[in-house]
Short mmCIF file of C-alpha atoms in Angstrom, two decimals:
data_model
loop_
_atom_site.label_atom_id
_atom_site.label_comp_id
_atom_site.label_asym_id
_atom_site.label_seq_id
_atom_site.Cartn_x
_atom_site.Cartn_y
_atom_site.Cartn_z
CA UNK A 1 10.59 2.22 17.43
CA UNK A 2 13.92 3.92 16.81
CA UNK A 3 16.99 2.12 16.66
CA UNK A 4 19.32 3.65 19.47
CA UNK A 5 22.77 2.13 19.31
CA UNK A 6 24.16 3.88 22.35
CA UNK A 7 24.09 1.36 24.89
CA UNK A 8 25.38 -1.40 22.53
CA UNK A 9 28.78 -0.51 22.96
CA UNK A 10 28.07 -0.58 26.96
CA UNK A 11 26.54 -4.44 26.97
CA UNK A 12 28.93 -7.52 28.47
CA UNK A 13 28.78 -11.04 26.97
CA UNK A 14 26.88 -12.17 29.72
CA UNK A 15 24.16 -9.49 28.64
CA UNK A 16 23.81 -10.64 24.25
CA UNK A 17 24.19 -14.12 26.37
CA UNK A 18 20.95 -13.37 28.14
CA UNK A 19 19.43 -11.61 25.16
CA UNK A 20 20.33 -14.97 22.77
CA UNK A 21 18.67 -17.06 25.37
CA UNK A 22 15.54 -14.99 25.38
CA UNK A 23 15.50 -15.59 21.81
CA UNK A 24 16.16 -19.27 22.09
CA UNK A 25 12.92 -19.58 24.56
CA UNK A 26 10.87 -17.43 21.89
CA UNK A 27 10.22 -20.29 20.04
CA UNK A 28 8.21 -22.43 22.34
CA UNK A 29 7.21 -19.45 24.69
CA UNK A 30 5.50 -15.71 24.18
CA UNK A 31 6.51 -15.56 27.48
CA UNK A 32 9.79 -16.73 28.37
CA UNK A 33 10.51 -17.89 32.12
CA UNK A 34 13.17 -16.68 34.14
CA UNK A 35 14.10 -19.41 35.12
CA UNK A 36 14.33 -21.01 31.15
CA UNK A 37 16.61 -17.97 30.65
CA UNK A 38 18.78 -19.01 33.04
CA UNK A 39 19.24 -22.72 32.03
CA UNK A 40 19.77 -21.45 28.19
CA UNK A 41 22.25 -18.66 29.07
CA UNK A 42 23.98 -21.21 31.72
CA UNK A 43 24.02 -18.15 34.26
CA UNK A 44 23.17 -18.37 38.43
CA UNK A 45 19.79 -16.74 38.97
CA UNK A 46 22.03 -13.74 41.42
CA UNK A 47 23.77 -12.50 38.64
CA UNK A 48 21.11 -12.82 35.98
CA UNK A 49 18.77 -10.99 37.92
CA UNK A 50 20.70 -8.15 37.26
CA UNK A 51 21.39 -8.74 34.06
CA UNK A 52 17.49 -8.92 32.97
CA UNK A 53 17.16 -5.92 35.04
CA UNK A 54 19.66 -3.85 33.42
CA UNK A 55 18.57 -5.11 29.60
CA UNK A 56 14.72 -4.44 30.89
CA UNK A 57 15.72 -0.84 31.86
CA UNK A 58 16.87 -0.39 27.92
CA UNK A 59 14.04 -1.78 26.54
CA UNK A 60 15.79 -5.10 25.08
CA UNK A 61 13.22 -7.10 26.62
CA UNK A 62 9.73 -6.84 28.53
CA UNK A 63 8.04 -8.29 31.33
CA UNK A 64 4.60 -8.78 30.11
CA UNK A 65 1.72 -7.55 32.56
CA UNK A 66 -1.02 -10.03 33.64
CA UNK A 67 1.53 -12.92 33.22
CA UNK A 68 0.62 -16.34 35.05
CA UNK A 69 4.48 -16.40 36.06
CA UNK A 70 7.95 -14.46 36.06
CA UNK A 71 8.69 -14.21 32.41
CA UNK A 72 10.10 -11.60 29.73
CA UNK A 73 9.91 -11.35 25.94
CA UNK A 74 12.12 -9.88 23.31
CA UNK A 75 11.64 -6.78 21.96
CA UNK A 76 12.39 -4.74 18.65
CA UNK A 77 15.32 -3.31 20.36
CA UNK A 78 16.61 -6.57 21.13
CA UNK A 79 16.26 -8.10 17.97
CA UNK A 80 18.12 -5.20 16.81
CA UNK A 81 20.65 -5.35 19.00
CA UNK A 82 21.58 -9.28 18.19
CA UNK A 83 21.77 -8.41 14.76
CA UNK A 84 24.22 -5.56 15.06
CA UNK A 85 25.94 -7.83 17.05
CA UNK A 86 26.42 -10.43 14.67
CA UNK A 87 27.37 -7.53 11.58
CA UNK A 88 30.01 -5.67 14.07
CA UNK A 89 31.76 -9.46 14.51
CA UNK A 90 31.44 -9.82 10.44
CA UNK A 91 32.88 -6.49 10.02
CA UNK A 92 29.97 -5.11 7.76
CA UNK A 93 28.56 -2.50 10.20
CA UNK A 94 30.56 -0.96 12.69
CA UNK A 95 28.78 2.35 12.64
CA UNK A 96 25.45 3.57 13.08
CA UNK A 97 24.15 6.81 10.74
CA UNK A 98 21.11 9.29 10.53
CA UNK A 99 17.55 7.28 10.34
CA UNK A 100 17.23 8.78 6.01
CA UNK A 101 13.79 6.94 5.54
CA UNK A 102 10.60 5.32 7.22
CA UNK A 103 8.13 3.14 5.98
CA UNK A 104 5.10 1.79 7.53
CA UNK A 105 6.31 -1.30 8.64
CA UNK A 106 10.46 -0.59 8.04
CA UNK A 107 13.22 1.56 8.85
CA UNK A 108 16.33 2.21 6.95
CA UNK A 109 19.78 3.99 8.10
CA UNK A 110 22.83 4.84 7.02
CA UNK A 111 25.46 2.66 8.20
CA UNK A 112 29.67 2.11 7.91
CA UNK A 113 31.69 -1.06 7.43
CA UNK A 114 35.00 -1.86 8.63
CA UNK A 115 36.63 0.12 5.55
CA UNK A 116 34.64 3.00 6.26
CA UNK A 117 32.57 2.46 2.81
CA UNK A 118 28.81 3.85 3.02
CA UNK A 119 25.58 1.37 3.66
CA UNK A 120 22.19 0.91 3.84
CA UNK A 121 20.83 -0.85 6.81
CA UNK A 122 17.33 -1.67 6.25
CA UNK A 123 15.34 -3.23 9.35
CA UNK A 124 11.77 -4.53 8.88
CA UNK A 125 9.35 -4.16 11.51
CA UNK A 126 6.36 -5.98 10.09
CA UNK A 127 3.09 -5.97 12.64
CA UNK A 128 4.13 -2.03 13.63
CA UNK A 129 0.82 -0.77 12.28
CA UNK A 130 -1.20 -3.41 10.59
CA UNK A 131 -1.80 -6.14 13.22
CA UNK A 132 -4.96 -4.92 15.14
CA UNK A 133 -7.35 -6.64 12.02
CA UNK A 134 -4.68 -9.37 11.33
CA UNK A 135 -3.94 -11.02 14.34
CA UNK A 136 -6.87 -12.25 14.70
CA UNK A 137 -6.98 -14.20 11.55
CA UNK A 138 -3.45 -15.13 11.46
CA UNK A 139 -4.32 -18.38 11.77
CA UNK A 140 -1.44 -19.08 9.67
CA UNK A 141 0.71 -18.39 12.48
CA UNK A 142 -0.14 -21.01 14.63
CA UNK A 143 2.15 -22.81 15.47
CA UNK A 144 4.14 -19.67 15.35
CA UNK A 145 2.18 -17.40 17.51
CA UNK A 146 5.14 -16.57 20.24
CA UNK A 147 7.37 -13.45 19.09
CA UNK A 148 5.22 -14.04 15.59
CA UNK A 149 5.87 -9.93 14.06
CA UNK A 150 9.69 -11.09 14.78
CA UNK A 151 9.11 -14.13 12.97
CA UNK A 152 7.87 -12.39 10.07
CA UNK A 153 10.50 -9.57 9.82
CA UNK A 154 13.08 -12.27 9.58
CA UNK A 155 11.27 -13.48 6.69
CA UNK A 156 10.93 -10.48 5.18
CA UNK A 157 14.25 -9.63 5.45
CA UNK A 158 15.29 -13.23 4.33
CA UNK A 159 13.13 -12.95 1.05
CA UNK A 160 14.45 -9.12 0.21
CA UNK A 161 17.69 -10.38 0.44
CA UNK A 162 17.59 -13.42 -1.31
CA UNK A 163 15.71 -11.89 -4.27
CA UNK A 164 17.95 -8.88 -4.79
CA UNK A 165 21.09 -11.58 -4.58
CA UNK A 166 19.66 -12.80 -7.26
CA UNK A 167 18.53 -9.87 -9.39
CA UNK A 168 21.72 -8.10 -9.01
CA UNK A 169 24.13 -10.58 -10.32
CA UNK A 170 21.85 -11.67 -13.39
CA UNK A 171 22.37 -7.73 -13.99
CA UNK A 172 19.24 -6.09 -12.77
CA UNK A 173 19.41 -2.45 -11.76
CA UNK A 174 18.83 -3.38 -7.67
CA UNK A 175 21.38 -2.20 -5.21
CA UNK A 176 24.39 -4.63 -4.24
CA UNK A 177 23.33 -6.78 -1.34
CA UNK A 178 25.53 -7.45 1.46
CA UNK A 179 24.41 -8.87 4.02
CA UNK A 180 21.50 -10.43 6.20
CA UNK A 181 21.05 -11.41 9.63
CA UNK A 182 17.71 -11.44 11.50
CA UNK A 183 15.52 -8.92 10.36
CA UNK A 184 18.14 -6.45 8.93
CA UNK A 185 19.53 -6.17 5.21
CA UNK A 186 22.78 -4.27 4.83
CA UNK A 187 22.83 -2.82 1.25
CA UNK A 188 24.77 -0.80 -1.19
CA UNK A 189 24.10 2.98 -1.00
CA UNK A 190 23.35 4.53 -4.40
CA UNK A 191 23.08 8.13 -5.61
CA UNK A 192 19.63 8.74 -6.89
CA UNK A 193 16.58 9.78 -5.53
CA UNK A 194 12.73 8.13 -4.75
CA UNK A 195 10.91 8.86 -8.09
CA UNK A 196 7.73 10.25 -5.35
CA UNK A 197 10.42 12.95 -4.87
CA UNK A 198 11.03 14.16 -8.59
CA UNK A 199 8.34 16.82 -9.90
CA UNK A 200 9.56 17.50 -13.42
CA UNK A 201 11.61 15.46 -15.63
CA UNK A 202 13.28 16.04 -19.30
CA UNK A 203 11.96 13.33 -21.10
CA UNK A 204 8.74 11.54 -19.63
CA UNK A 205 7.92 9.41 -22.46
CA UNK A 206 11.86 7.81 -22.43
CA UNK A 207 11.65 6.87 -18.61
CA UNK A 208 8.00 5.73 -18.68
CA UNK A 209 8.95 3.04 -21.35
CA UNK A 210 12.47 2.19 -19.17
CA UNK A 211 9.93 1.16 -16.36
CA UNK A 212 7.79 -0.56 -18.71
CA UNK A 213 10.35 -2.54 -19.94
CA UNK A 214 11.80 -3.58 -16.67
CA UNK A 215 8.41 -4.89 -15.72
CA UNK A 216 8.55 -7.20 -18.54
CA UNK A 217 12.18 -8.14 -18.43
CA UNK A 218 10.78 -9.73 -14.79
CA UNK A 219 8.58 -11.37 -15.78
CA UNK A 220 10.52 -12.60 -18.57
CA UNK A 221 13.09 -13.82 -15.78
CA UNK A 222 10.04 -15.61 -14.09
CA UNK A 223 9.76 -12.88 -11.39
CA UNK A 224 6.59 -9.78 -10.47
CA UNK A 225 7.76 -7.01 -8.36
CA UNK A 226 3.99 -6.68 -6.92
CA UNK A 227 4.64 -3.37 -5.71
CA UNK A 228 6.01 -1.79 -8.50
CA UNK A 229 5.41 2.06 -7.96
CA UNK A 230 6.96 5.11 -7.22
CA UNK A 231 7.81 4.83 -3.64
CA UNK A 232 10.30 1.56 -4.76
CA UNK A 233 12.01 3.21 -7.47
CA UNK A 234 15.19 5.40 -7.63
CA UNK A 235 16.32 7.66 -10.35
CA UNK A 236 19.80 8.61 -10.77
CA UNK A 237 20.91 11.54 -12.33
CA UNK A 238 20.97 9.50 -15.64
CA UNK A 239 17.39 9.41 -15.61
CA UNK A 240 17.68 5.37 -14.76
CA UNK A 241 15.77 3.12 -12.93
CA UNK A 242 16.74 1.25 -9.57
CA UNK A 243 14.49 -0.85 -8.29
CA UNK A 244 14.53 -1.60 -4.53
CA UNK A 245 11.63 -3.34 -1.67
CA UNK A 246 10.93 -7.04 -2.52
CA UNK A 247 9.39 -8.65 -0.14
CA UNK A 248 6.00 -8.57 -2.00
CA UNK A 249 8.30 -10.50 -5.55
CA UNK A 250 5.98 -13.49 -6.72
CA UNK A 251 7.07 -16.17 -9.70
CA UNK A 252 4.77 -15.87 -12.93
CA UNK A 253 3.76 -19.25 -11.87
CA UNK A 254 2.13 -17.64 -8.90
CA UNK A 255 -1.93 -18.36 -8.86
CA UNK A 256 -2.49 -14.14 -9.00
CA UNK A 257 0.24 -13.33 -11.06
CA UNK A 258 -1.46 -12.04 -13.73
CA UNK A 259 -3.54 -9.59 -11.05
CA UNK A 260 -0.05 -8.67 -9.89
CA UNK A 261 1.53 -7.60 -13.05
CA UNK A 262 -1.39 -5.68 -14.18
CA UNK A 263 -1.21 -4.05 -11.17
CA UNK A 264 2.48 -3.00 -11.08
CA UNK A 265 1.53 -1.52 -14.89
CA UNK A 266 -1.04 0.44 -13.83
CA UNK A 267 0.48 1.60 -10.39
CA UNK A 268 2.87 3.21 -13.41
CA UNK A 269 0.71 4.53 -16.12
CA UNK A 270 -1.32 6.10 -13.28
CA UNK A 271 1.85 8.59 -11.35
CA UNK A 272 2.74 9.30 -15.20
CA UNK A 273 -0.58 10.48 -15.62
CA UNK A 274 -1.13 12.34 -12.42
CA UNK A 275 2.56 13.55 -11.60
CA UNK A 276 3.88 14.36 -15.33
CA UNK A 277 0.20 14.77 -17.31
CA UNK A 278 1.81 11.76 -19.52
CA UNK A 279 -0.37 9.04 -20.33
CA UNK A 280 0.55 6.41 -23.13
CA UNK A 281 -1.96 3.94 -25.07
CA UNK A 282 1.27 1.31 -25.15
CA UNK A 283 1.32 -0.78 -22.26
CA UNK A 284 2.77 -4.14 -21.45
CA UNK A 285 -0.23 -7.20 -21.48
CA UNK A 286 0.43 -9.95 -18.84
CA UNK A 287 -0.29 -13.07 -21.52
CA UNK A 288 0.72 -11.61 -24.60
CA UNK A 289 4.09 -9.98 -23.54
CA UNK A 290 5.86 -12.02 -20.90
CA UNK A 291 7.11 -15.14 -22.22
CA UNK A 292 9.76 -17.09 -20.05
CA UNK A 293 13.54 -17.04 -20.71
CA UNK A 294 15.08 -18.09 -17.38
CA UNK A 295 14.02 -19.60 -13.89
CA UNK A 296 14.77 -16.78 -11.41
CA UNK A 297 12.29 -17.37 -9.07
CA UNK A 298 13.62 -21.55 -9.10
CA UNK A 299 16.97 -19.65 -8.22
CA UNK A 300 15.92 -18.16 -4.94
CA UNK A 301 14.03 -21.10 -4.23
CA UNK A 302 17.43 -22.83 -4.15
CA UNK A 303 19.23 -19.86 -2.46
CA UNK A 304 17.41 -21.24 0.55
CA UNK A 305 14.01 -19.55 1.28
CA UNK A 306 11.46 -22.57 0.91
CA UNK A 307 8.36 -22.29 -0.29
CA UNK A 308 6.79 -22.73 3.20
CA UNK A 309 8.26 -19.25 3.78
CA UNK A 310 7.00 -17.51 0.74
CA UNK A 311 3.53 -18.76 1.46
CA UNK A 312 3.74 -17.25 5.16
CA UNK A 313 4.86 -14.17 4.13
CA UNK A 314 2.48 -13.82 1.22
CA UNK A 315 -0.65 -14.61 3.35
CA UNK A 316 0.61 -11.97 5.42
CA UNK A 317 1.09 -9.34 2.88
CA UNK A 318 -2.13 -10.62 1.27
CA UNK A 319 -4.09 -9.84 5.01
CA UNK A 320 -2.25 -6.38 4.86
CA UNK A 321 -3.69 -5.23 1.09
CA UNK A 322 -7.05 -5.78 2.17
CA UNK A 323 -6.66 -4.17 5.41
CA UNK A 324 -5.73 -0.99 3.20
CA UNK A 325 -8.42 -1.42 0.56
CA UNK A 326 -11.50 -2.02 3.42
CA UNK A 327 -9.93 1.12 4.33
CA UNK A 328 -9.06 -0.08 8.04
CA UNK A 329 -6.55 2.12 9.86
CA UNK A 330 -4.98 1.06 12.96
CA UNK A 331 -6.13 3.38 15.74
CA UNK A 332 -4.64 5.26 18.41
CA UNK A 333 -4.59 1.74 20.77
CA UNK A 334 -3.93 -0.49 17.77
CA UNK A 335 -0.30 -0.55 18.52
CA UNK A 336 -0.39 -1.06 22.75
CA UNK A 337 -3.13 -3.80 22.05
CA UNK A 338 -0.24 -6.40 20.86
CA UNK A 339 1.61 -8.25 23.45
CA UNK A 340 4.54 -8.22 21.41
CA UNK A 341 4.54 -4.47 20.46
CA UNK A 342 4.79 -2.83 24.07
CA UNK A 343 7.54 -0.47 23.44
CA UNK A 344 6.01 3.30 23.55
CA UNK A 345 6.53 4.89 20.36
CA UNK A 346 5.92 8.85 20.03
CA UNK A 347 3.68 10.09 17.11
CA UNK A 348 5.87 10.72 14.37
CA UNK A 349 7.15 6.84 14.36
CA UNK A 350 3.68 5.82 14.36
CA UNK A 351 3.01 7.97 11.00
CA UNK A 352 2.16 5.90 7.76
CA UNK A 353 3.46 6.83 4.54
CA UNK A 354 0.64 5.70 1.62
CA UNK A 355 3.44 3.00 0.72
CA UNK A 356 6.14 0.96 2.69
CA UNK A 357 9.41 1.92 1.08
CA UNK A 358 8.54 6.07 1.28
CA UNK A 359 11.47 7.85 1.92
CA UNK A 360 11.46 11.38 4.44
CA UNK A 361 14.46 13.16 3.38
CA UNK A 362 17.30 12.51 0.85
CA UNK A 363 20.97 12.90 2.82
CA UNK A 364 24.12 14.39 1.35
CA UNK A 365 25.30 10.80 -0.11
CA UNK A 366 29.12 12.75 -0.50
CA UNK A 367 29.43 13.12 2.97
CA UNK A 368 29.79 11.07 6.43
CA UNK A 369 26.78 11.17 8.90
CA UNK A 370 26.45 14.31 10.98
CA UNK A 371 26.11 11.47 13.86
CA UNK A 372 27.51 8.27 14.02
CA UNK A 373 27.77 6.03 16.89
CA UNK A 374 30.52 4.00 16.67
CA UNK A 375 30.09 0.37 17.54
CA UNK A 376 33.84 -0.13 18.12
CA UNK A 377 33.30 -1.16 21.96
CA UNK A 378 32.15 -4.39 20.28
CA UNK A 379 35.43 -5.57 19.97
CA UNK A 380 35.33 -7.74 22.89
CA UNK A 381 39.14 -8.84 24.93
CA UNK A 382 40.06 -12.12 24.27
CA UNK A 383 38.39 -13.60 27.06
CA UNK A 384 34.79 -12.35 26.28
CA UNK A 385 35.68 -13.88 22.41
CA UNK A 386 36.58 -16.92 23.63
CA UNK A 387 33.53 -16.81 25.71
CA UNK A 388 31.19 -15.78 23.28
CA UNK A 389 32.92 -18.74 21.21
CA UNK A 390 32.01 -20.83 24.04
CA UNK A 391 28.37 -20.21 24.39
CA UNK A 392 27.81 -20.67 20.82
CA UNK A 393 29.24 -24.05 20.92
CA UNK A 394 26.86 -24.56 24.18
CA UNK A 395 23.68 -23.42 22.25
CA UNK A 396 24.24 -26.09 19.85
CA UNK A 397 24.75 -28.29 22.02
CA UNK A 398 22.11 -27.90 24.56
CA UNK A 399 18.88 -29.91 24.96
CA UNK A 400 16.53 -27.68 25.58
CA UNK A 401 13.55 -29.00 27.90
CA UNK A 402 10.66 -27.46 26.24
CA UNK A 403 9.56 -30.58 25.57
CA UNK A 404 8.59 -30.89 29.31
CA UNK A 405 7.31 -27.19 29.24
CA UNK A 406 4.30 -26.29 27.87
CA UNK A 407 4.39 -23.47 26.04
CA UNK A 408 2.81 -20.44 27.40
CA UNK A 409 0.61 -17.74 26.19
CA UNK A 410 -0.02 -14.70 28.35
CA UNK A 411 -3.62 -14.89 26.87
CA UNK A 412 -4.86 -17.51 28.14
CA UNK A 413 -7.98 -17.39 30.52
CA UNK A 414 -7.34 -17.48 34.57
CA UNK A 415 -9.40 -20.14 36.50
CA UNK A 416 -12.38 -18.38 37.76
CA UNK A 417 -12.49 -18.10 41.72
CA UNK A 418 -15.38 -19.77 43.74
CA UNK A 419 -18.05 -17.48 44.83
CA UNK A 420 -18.34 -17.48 48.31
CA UNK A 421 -22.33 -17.21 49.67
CA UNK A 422 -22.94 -13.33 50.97
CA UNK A 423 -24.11 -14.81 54.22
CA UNK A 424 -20.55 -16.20 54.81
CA UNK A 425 -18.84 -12.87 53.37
CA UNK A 426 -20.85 -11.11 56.21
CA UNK A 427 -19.65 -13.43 58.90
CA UNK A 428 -16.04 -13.38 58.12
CA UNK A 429 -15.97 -9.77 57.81
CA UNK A 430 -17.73 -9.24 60.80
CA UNK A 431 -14.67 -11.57 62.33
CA UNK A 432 -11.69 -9.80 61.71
CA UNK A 433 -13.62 -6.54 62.95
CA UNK A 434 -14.94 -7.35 65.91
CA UNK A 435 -12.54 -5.71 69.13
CA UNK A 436 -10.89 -8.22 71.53
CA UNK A 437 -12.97 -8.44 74.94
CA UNK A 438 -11.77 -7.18 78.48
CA UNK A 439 -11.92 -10.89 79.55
CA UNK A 440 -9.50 -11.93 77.06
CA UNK A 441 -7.09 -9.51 77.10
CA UNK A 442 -6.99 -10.04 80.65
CA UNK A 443 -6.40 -13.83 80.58
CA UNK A 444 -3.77 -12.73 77.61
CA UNK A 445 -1.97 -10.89 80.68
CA UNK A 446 -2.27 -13.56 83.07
CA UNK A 447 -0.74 -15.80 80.64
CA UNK A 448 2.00 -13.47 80.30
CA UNK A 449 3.30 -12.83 83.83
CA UNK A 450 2.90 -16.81 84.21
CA UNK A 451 5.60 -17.20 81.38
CA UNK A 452 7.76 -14.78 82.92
CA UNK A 453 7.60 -15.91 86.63
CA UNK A 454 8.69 -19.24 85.48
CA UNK A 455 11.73 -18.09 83.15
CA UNK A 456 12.56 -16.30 86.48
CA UNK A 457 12.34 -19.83 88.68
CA UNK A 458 14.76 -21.52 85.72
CA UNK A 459 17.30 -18.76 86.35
#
C-alpha cells in the first residue's frame, strides 16, 4: 500500500491513543476486541466507537470478516502512521515527499526534518507478496502468529538500521543512518544513482575491482552483504560505490556463509559480464581471501538486535529465496488470502521488481519535492502533550489482562451445528406456514372485546 500522510495531520490524541492500544492487543490477539481496546486506551465505549469508526474509514485498522466476536486489527497504514508519529515528536520527519522507489516487499520516500535537510524514509512491508507459500510453514512464527508481517518489518527495519550504524561509523561507504522506529528507517539522502540504472561507464575494469574489494573488506570486518548486486548499489558521479539494503547481512561465522559470499561475487562478475561485456578471471575466494580483522557482526549483536532476531528474520528470508528459485509467484489472490494484508492495493503496487531494493525513477536530489505534505498539525496544544505524556506513563503502567484472555485467531474452526432429522424440518416448516383458522381468530376477537368491556367497568 501507499503511504498517504493526509489525514495524519487531521487525527486527535484520543485517535494514535486508540491506534497504540490496537497495537498493544496485537501481541496476544490477531484479532483485537473492542472491548480490550477500550480498557488499553482507558476510553468509554460512546466515544471510542467513533473513534474506531473514523480510523476504520482511513484504513488504520480493519474489522476482520468471519470473526467469532467484535474485533479490529492494525493495518500497514497504521503502523505507518505510529511511526510518523513518533519521528514528527523527535523532530526527524516533519514532511512527507514523492514515493522515488519500490521494492517488492519495501517502499522508500523522500522525507524533511525539522531543519528542512533532505531524507530517506524507507518502510518495509515484508509478507506484501511472498506470504501465500510461507505462511504456511512459518512455523517459526508461532508464538508470533498475530500481526506476524508487522512483526517482521520491525525486524527488518531494526537489523538495517543497526547494521548500517555500524558500517557507517567504522567508515564504510553506506548512507548516514538516522533514525528507527517501527518498521521505518530514516536515512541520509545521497547523490548517485542504482548501478541497474547506468548503461555505459568509463572505466569497467576500475569499478568492478572497487566492488570486489568491498566484498572482502566485509568479510574482513566479520560481515556478508548476501545480496550484494546491482539493485543495492549506488554510484556517484565519482564512479564510487554505496552500498545500501541489509537486512539479508550474515557474520562469516554464519553456517552458509561461504554460499553467501560466493554468491554476492558472482551476482557481480555476472551484471559485468552481461551489462558492460567485462568479465575478469580475478575474483575474490571465500577461504583463501577473507581473513578476520575486527568483530562487526559482535558489534551489532551488542547494539541490541539478539540473536533470536537474526534467526527469525533469516528463516524468513531463507523461505523467501526458495520461493523465488521453485519459481513460485504469488497470484492474483495471493495478497487478499492473508488476514493481515486486507488493504486493496491497485496493480502497479502489487508489481515485483526482480530484486527488493529496485529503484523506479531517480528525483532531482537539488530540489524540494514537487509535493510535500506537511506534518506540522502534529504539533499538538499543550493539553494533548501533556496527555499524550499521560497515556504513555499509563501504558507502562497498566496490567494488561491477557492473561485471562485467550488469545484469538480468526482461523479457527466454528462448532459444527446439529443436524436436525428431515422429518422434523418438514414439520416445523409446515408450522409457521400453516394460516390461522376461522375458529381461532374468532375466539382471538372474543377475547378482545372481553378485555375492553372490562377496562370500560374499571372506568
Amino acid at each position: 500500500m501507499k503511504l498517504d500522510a493526509k489525514m495524519l495531520r487531521y487525527l486527535s490524541g484520543d485517535d494514535f491513543r486508540v491506534l497504540t492500544a490496537t497495537e498493544m492487543g496485537s501481541k496476544n490477539h490477531e484479532v483485537v476486541p473492542t472491548s480490550l481496546i477500550a480498557n488499553i486506551a482507558q476510553l468509554n465505549r460512546s466515544s471510542i466507537s467513533s473513534i474506531i469508526s473514523n480510523l476504520a474509514k482511513n484504513k488504520l485498522i480493519a474489522r476482520v470478516q468471519n470473526a467469532s466476536y467484535d474485533g479490529y486489527r492494525l493495518t500497514y497504514g497504521g503502523y505507518d502512521y505510529l511511526a510518523l508519529k513518533t519521528f514528527s515528536k523527535r523532530d526527524t520527519v516533519v514532511s512527507v515527499g514523492n514515493q522515488i522507489g519500490i521494492g517488492k516487499e519495501s517502499d522508500i520516500y523522500i522525507v524533511c526534518d525539522g531543519n528542512g535537510i533532505q531524507r530517506v524514509l524507507k518502510i518495509q512491508r515484508l509478507g506484501r507478496l511472498s506470504f501465500r507459500n510461507i505462511k504456511q510453514k512459518r512455523d517459526y512464527l508461532r508464538h508470533r502468529s498475530t500481526t506476524s508481517w508487522l512483526y517482521m518489518s520491525r525486524l527488518a527495519a531494526t537489523k538495517e538500521y543497526a547494521f548500517m550504524k555500524i558500517l557507517y561509523e567504522n567508515g564504510f561507504p553506506v548512507p548516514e543512518p538516522v533514525d528507527q522506529n517501527r518498521h521505518c528507517v530514516v536515512m541520509e539522502l545521497l547523490d548517485a544513482y542504482p548501478l541497474c540504472q547506468i548503461r555505459d561507464i568509463e572505466d569497467p575494469g576500475a569499478l568492478y575491482s572497487k566492488l570486489m574489494d568491498l566484498i572482502v573488506r566485509l568479510a574482513c570486518a566479520g560481515l556478508i552483504h548476501g545480496d550484494f548486486n546491482e539493485f543495492n548499489l549506488l554510484i556517484t558521479n565519482d564512479d564510487n560505490p554505496i552500498l545500501i539494503d541489509f537486512p539479508q547481512m550474515v557474520s562469516t561465522s554464519h553456517r552458509n556463509a561461504e554460499m553467501y559470499f560466493n554468491r554476492d561475487v558472482e551476482c557481480i562478475r555476472q551484471f559485468f559480464r552481461k551489462r558492460f561485456r567485462y568479465e575478469s578471471k580475478v575474483y575474490p575466494k571465500f577461504k583463501r581471501d577473507t581473513e578476520r580483522q575486527f568483530s562487526l557482526d559482535v558489534q551489532v549483536a551488542a547494539s541490541g538486535f539478539t540473536k533470536r532476531q537474526q534467526e527469525e528474520l533469516e528463516k524468513y528470508l531463507e523461505e523467501v529465496q526458495e520461493q523465488e528459485l521453485s519459481g513460485s509467484d504469488t497470484d492474483s489472490e495471493g495478497y487478499h488470502d492473508d488476514p493481515q494484508d486486507y488493504e486493496d492495493l491497485s496493480q502497479d503496487e502489487l508489481h515485483s521488481t526482480e530484486e527488493e531494493s529496485q529503484l523506479v525513477e531517480q528525483p532531482q536530489l537539488t530540489e524540494q519535492p514537487d509535493v510535500v505534505e506537511q506534518l506540522d498539525g502534529l504539533g499538538a496544544s499543550d493539553e494533548e502533550k501533556a496527555l499524550n505524556d499521560d497515556f504513555d506513563d499509563v501504558l507502562e503502567d497498566l496490567s494488561l489482562d491477557n492473561h485471562s484472555r485467550r488469545p484469538h485467531r480468526d482461523t479457527q474452526p466454528k462448532e459444527p451445528q446439529l443436524k436436525l432429522d428431515p422429518e422434523e424440518i418438514r414439520k416445523r416448516v409446515q408450522k409457521t406456514m400453516r394460516k390461522p383458522t376461522v375458529a381461532g381468530q374468532k375466539g382471538r376477537n372474543q377475547n378482545k372485546g372481553k378485555n375492553k368491556a372490562k377496562h370500560l367497568r374499571n372506568l
